Amino acid sequence: MPLLNIYAEYDHLVPPSASKALNKCVSSTDKEMCSFPVGHIGMYVSSKSQKEIAPKMAKWIMDRSKK
């Protein structure tokens, strides 16, 4: 199963180390890590979220839906 592991570089609730550890536990060969220079809340409600994060997620899903 594909995995897109997106994490916030300045997240104090879910630290980047926890997100990176998840990647090591997944056996899928189709996995990608993507970090953004935002905090926990900024990951969802910032202008960066709307301009960069959401399009990244959509493209990743669309690329895999064509397979």
PDB file of N, CA and C in Angstrom:
ATOM      1  N   MET A   1       0.847  -1.163   0.000  1.00  0.00           N
ATOM      2  CA  MET A   1       0.000   0.000   0.000  1.00  0.00           C
ATOM      3  C   MET A   1       0.902   1.238   0.000  1.00  0.00           C
ATOM      4  N   PRO A   2       0.630   2.200  -0.844  1.00  0.00           N
ATOM      5  CA  PRO A   2       1.431   3.424  -0.899  1.00  0.00           C
ATOM      6  C   PRO A   2       1.295   4.255   0.383  1.00  0.00           C
ATOM      7  N   LEU A   3       2.347   4.977   0.689  1.00  0.00           N
ATOM      8  CA  LEU A   3       2.347   5.845   1.868  1.00  0.00           C
ATOM      9  C   LEU A   3       2.944   7.193   1.510  1.00  0.00           C
ATOM     10  N   LEU A   4       2.195   8.252   1.761  1.00  0.00           N
ATOM     11  CA  LEU A   4       2.713   9.614   1.678  1.00  0.00           C
ATOM     12  C   LEU A   4       2.777  10.123   3.108  1.00  0.00           C
ATOM     13  N   ASN A   5       3.964  10.261   3.623  1.00  0.00           N
ATOM     14  CA  ASN A   5       4.189  10.666   5.011  1.00  0.00           C
ATOM     15  C   ASN A   5       4.546  12.151   5.021  1.00  0.00           C
ATOM     16  N   ILE A   6       3.558  12.977   5.290  1.00  0.00           N
ATOM     17  CA  ILE A   6       3.754  14.424   5.316  1.00  0.00           C
ATOM     18  C   ILE A   6       3.864  14.856   6.770  1.00  0.00           C
ATOM     19  N   TYR A   7       4.871  15.672   7.061  1.00  0.00           N
ATOM     20  CA  TYR A   7       5.024  16.136   8.435  1.00  0.00           C
ATOM     21  C   TYR A   7       5.490  17.582   8.487  1.00  0.00           C
ATOM     22  N   ALA A   8       5.197  18.200   9.627  1.00  0.00           N
ATOM     23  CA  ALA A   8       5.571  19.596   9.869  1.00  0.00           C
ATOM     24  C   ALA A   8       6.918  19.636  10.585  1.00  0.00           C
ATOM     25  N   GLU A   9       7.824  20.420  10.061  1.00  0.00           N
ATOM     26  CA  GLU A   9       9.166  20.500  10.637  1.00  0.00           C
ATOM     27  C   GLU A   9       9.183  21.111  12.040  1.00  0.00           C
ATOM     28  N   TYR A  10       8.184  21.943  12.347  1.00  0.00           N
ATOM     29  CA  TYR A  10       8.162  22.621  13.649  1.00  0.00           C
ATOM     30  C   TYR A  10       6.983  22.169  14.502  1.00  0.00           C
ATOM     31  N   ASP A  11       6.590  20.928  14.345  1.00  0.00           N
ATOM     32  CA  ASP A  11       5.458  20.370  15.085  1.00  0.00           C
ATOM     33  C   ASP A  11       5.933  19.928  16.467  1.00  0.00           C
ATOM     34  N   HIS A  12       5.313  20.498  17.516  1.00  0.00           N
ATOM     35  CA  HIS A  12       5.681  20.141  18.888  1.00  0.00           C
ATOM     36  C   HIS A  12       4.759  19.056  19.453  1.00  0.00           C
ATOM     37  N   LEU A  13       3.650  18.775  18.763  1.00  0.00           N
ATOM     38  CA  LEU A  13       2.738  17.725  19.217  1.00  0.00           C
ATOM     39  C   LEU A  13       3.092  16.372  18.604  1.00  0.00           C
ATOM     40  N   VAL A  14       3.415  16.380  17.332  1.00  0.00           N
ATOM     41  CA  VAL A  14       3.883  15.172  16.642  1.00  0.00           C
ATOM     42  C   VAL A  14       5.251  15.525  16.062  1.00  0.00           C
ATOM     43  N   PRO A  15       6.300  15.293  16.822  1.00  0.00           N
ATOM     44  CA  PRO A  15       7.630  15.707  16.372  1.00  0.00           C
ATOM     45  C   PRO A  15       8.054  14.990  15.087  1.00  0.00           C
ATOM     46  N   PRO A  16       8.856  15.658  14.274  1.00  0.00           N
ATOM     47  CA  PRO A  16       9.330  15.036  13.038  1.00  0.00           C
ATOM     48  C   PRO A  16       9.952  13.656  13.261  1.00  0.00           C
ATOM     49  N   SER A  17      10.608  13.461  14.381  1.00  0.00           N
ATOM     50  CA  SER A  17      11.225  12.153  14.646  1.00  0.00           C
ATOM     51  C   SER A  17      10.181  11.038  14.686  1.00  0.00           C
ATOM     52  N   ALA A  18       8.977  11.336  15.170  1.00  0.00           N
ATOM     53  CA  ALA A  18       7.907  10.334  15.206  1.00  0.00           C
ATOM     54  C   ALA A  18       7.418  10.017  13.794  1.00  0.00           C
ATOM     55  N   SER A  19       7.302  11.038  12.974  1.00  0.00           N
ATOM     56  CA  SER A  19       6.875  10.820  11.590  1.00  0.00           C
ATOM     57  C   SER A  19       7.917  10.041  10.809  1.00  0.00           C
ATOM     58  N   LYS A  20       9.177  10.371  11.027  1.00  0.00           N
ATOM     59  CA  LYS A  20      10.257   9.662  10.333  1.00  0.00           C
ATOM     60  C   LYS A  20      10.312   8.198  10.766  1.00  0.00           C
ATOM     61  N   ALA A  21      10.053   7.944  12.033  1.00  0.00           N
ATOM     62  CA  ALA A  21      10.054   6.567  12.541  1.00  0.00           C
ATOM     63  C   ALA A  21       8.957   5.739  11.878  1.00  0.00           C
ATOM     64  N   LEU A  22       7.815   6.347  11.626  1.00  0.00           N
ATOM     65  CA  LEU A  22       6.715   5.644  10.964  1.00  0.00           C
ATOM     66  C   LEU A  22       7.162   5.108   9.611  1.00  0.00           C
ATOM     67  N   ASN A  23       7.900   5.912   8.881  1.00  0.00           N
ATOM     68  CA  ASN A  23       8.349   5.505   7.548  1.00  0.00           C
ATOM     69  C   ASN A  23       9.164   4.212   7.595  1.00  0.00           C
ATOM     70  N   LYS A  24       9.940   4.056   8.652  1.00  0.00           N
ATOM     71  CA  LYS A  24      10.784   2.864   8.785  1.00  0.00           C
ATOM     72  C   LYS A  24       9.965   1.609   9.097  1.00  0.00           C
ATOM     73  N   CYS A  25       8.766   1.799   9.628  1.00  0.00           N
ATOM     74  CA  CYS A  25       7.926   0.663  10.018  1.00  0.00           C
ATOM     75  C   CYS A  25       7.045   0.146   8.884  1.00  0.00           C
ATOM     76  N   VAL A  26       6.973   0.884   7.806  1.00  0.00           N
ATOM     77  CA  VAL A  26       6.109   0.515   6.688  1.00  0.00           C
ATOM     78  C   VAL A  26       6.925  -0.240   5.646  1.00  0.00           C
ATOM     79  N   SER A  27       6.442  -1.393   5.252  1.00  0.00           N
ATOM     80  CA  SER A  27       7.211  -2.228   4.322  1.00  0.00           C
ATOM     81  C   SER A  27       6.973  -1.887   2.853  1.00  0.00           C
ATOM     82  N   SER A  28       6.037  -1.026   2.574  1.00  0.00           N
ATOM     83  CA  SER A  28       5.745  -0.670   1.185  1.00  0.00           C
ATOM     84  C   SER A  28       6.984  -0.135   0.473  1.00  0.00           C
ATOM     85  N   THR A  29       7.099  -0.478  -0.785  1.00  0.00           N
ATOM     86  CA  THR A  29       8.194   0.079  -1.585  1.00  0.00           C
ATOM     87  C   THR A  29       7.794   1.424  -2.182  1.00  0.00           C
ATOM     88  N   ASP A  30       6.508   1.734  -2.139  1.00  0.00           N
ATOM     89  CA  ASP A  30       6.007   3.015  -2.646  1.00  0.00           C
ATOM     90  C   ASP A  30       5.695   3.909  -1.456  1.00  0.00           C
ATOM     91  N   LYS A  31       6.725   4.573  -0.967  1.00  0.00           N
ATOM     92  CA  LYS A  31       6.527   5.491   0.154  1.00  0.00           C
ATOM     93  C   LYS A  31       7.382   6.727  -0.062  1.00  0.00           C
ATOM     94  N   GLU A  32       6.830   7.838   0.372  1.00  0.00           N
ATOM     95  CA  GLU A  32       7.502   9.121   0.187  1.00  0.00           C
ATOM     96  C   GLU A  32       7.330   9.957   1.445  1.00  0.00           C
ATOM     97  N   MET A  33       8.404  10.612   1.850  1.00  0.00           N
ATOM     98  CA  MET A  33       8.344  11.538   2.979  1.00  0.00           C
ATOM     99  C   MET A  33       8.404  12.952   2.431  1.00  0.00           C
ATOM    100  N   CYS A  34       7.617  13.816   3.019  1.00  0.00           N
ATOM    101  CA  CYS A  34       7.563  15.197   2.559  1.00  0.00           C
ATOM    102  C   CYS A  34       7.390  16.098   3.782  1.00  0.00           C
ATOM    103  N   SER A  35       8.317  17.010   3.978  1.00  0.00           N
ATOM    104  CA  SER A  35       8.223  17.905   5.133  1.00  0.00           C
ATOM    105  C   SER A  35       7.949  19.330   4.671  1.00  0.00           C
ATOM    106  N   PHE A  36       7.311  20.081   5.549  1.00  0.00           N
ATOM    107  CA  PHE A  36       7.017  21.482   5.282  1.00  0.00           C
ATOM    108  C   PHE A  36       7.442  22.305   6.491  1.00  0.00           C
ATOM    109  N   PRO A  37       7.983  23.500   6.262  1.00  0.00           N
ATOM    110  CA  PRO A  37       8.475  24.342   7.360  1.00  0.00           C
ATOM    111  C   PRO A  37       7.340  25.086   8.070  1.00  0.00           C
ATOM    112  N   VAL A  38       6.466  24.318   8.705  1.00  0.00           N
ATOM    113  CA  VAL A  38       5.328  24.864   9.448  1.00  0.00           C
ATOM    114  C   VAL A  38       5.208  24.111  10.768  1.00  0.00           C
ATOM    115  N   GLY A  39       4.292  24.564  11.616  1.00  0.00           N
ATOM    116  CA  GLY A  39       4.004  23.881  12.865  1.00  0.00           C
ATOM    117  C   GLY A  39       2.778  22.987  12.710  1.00  0.00           C
ATOM    118  N   HIS A  40       2.325  22.446  13.821  1.00  0.00           N
ATOM    119  CA  HIS A  40       1.201  21.503  13.830  1.00  0.00           C
ATOM    120  C   HIS A  40      -0.058  22.119  13.209  1.00  0.00           C
ATOM    121  N   ILE A  41      -0.436  23.300  13.666  1.00  0.00           N
ATOM    122  CA  ILE A  41      -1.647  23.957  13.161  1.00  0.00           C
ATOM    123  C   ILE A  41      -1.439  24.462  11.738  1.00  0.00           C
ATOM    124  N   GLY A  42      -0.262  25.007  11.470  1.00  0.00           N
ATOM    125  CA  GLY A  42       0.036  25.533  10.143  1.00  0.00           C
ATOM    126  C   GLY A  42      -0.063  24.490   9.049  1.00  0.00           C
ATOM    127  N   MET A  43       0.068  23.245   9.435  1.00  0.00           N
ATOM    128  CA  MET A  43      -0.026  22.153   8.475  1.00  0.00           C
ATOM    129  C   MET A  43      -1.415  22.098   7.841  1.00  0.00           C
ATOM    130  N   TYR A  44      -2.413  22.588   8.545  1.00  0.00           N
ATOM    131  CA  TYR A  44      -3.792  22.458   8.079  1.00  0.00           C
ATOM    132  C   TYR A  44      -4.481  23.770   7.749  1.00  0.00           C
ATOM    133  N   VAL A  45      -4.098  24.854   8.411  1.00  0.00           N
ATOM    134  CA  VAL A  45      -4.868  26.085   8.240  1.00  0.00           C
ATOM    135  C   VAL A  45      -4.068  27.268   7.703  1.00  0.00           C
ATOM    136  N   SER A  46      -2.825  27.087   7.390  1.00  0.00           N
ATOM    137  CA  SER A  46      -2.020  28.205   6.894  1.00  0.00           C
ATOM    138  C   SER A  46      -2.211  28.402   5.391  1.00  0.00           C
ATOM    139  N   SER A  47      -1.782  29.559   4.910  1.00  0.00           N
ATOM    140  CA  SER A  47      -1.835  29.789   3.466  1.00  0.00           C
ATOM    141  C   SER A  47      -0.896  28.821   2.754  1.00  0.00           C
ATOM    142  N   LYS A  48       0.198  28.454   3.408  1.00  0.00           N
ATOM    143  CA  LYS A  48       1.135  27.473   2.839  1.00  0.00           C
ATOM    144  C   LYS A  48       0.422  26.130   2.642  1.00  0.00           C
ATOM    145  N   SER A  49      -0.455  25.801   3.573  1.00  0.00           N
ATOM    146  CA  SER A  49      -1.206  24.555   3.457  1.00  0.00           C
ATOM    147  C   SER A  49      -2.038  24.552   2.184  1.00  0.00           C
ATOM    148  N   GLN A  50      -2.710  25.645   1.933  1.00  0.00           N
ATOM    149  CA  GLN A  50      -3.574  25.730   0.758  1.00  0.00           C
ATOM    150  C   GLN A  50      -2.782  25.805  -0.546  1.00  0.00           C
ATOM    151  N   LYS A  51      -1.640  26.472  -0.510  1.00  0.00           N
ATOM    152  CA  LYS A  51      -0.859  26.692  -1.731  1.00  0.00           C
ATOM    153  C   LYS A  51       0.101  25.555  -2.055  1.00  0.00           C
ATOM    154  N   GLU A  52       0.610  24.860  -1.042  1.00  0.00           N
ATOM    155  CA  GLU A  52       1.652  23.863  -1.279  1.00  0.00           C
ATOM    156  C   GLU A  52       1.293  22.452  -0.817  1.00  0.00           C
ATOM    157  N   ILE A  53       0.773  22.337   0.391  1.00  0.00           N
ATOM    158  CA  ILE A  53       0.558  21.008   0.964  1.00  0.00           C
ATOM    159  C   ILE A  53      -0.605  20.282   0.298  1.00  0.00           C
ATOM    160  N   ALA A  54      -1.753  20.942   0.205  1.00  0.00           N
ATOM    161  CA  ALA A  54      -2.920  20.300  -0.416  1.00  0.00           C
ATOM    162  C   ALA A  54      -2.647  19.906  -1.869  1.00  0.00           C
ATOM    163  N   PRO A  55      -2.040  20.774  -2.686  1.00  0.00           N
ATOM    164  CA  PRO A  55      -1.726  20.358  -4.060  1.00  0.00           C
ATOM    165  C   PRO A  55      -0.742  19.186  -4.124  1.00  0.00           C
ATOM    166  N   LYS A  56       0.213  19.152  -3.219  1.00  0.00           N
ATOM    167  CA  LYS A  56       1.173  18.042  -3.172  1.00  0.00           C
ATOM    168  C   LYS A  56       0.437  16.730  -2.906  1.00  0.00           C
ATOM    169  N   MET A  57      -0.469  16.757  -1.935  1.00  0.00           N
ATOM    170  CA  MET A  57      -1.240  15.561  -1.604  1.00  0.00           C
ATOM    171  C   MET A  57      -2.109  15.130  -2.789  1.00  0.00           C
ATOM    172  N   ALA A  58      -2.780  16.088  -3.404  1.00  0.00           N
ATOM    173  CA  ALA A  58      -3.664  15.772  -4.526  1.00  0.00           C
ATOM    174  C   ALA A  58      -2.888  15.162  -5.688  1.00  0.00           C
ATOM    175  N   LYS A  59      -1.735  15.723  -6.002  1.00  0.00           N
ATOM    176  CA  LYS A  59      -0.916  15.198  -7.098  1.00  0.00           C
ATOM    177  C   LYS A  59      -0.452  13.778  -6.790  1.00  0.00           C
ATOM    178  N   TRP A  60      -0.031  13.558  -5.560  1.00  0.00           N
ATOM    179  CA  TRP A  60       0.450  12.230  -5.161  1.00  0.00           C
ATOM    180  C   TRP A  60      -0.660  11.188  -5.332  1.00  0.00           C
ATOM    181  N   ILE A  61      -1.860  11.535  -4.897  1.00  0.00           N
ATOM    182  CA  ILE A  61      -3.005  10.618  -5.021  1.00  0.00           C
ATOM    183  C   ILE A  61      -3.364  10.400  -6.490  1.00  0.00           C
ATOM    184  N   MET A  62      -3.419  11.472  -7.258  1.00  0.00           N
ATOM    185  CA  MET A  62      -3.767  11.358  -8.678  1.00  0.00           C
ATOM    186  C   MET A  62      -2.746  10.515  -9.439  1.00  0.00           C
ATOM    187  N   ASP A  63      -1.470  10.696  -9.141  1.00  0.00           N
ATOM    188  CA  ASP A  63      -0.431   9.905  -9.807  1.00  0.00           C
ATOM    189  C   ASP A  63      -0.638   8.415  -9.564  1.00  0.00           C
ATOM    190  N   ARG A  64      -1.071   8.051  -8.391  1.00  0.00           N
ATOM    191  CA  ARG A  64      -1.250   6.644  -8.061  1.00  0.00           C
ATOM    192  C   ARG A  64      -2.599   6.102  -8.514  1.00  0.00           C
ATOM    193  N   SER A  65      -3.556   6.960  -8.728  1.00  0.00           N
ATOM    194  CA  SER A  65      -4.873   6.493  -9.169  1.00  0.00           C
ATOM    195  C   SER A  65      -4.861   6.109 -10.648  1.00  0.00           C
ATOM    196  N   LYS A  66      -3.802   6.492 -11.354  1.00  0.00           N
ATOM    197  CA  LYS A  66      -3.686   6.158 -12.776  1.00  0.00           C
ATOM    198  C   LYS A  66      -3.104   4.771 -12.989  1.00  0.00           C
ATOM    199  N   LYS A  67      -2.611   4.166 -11.918  1.00  0.00           N
ATOM    200  CA  LYS A  67      -1.965   2.847 -12.040  1.00  0.00           C
ATOM    201  C   LYS A  67      -2.986   1.739 -12.131  1.00  0.00           C
TER     202      LYS A  67
END
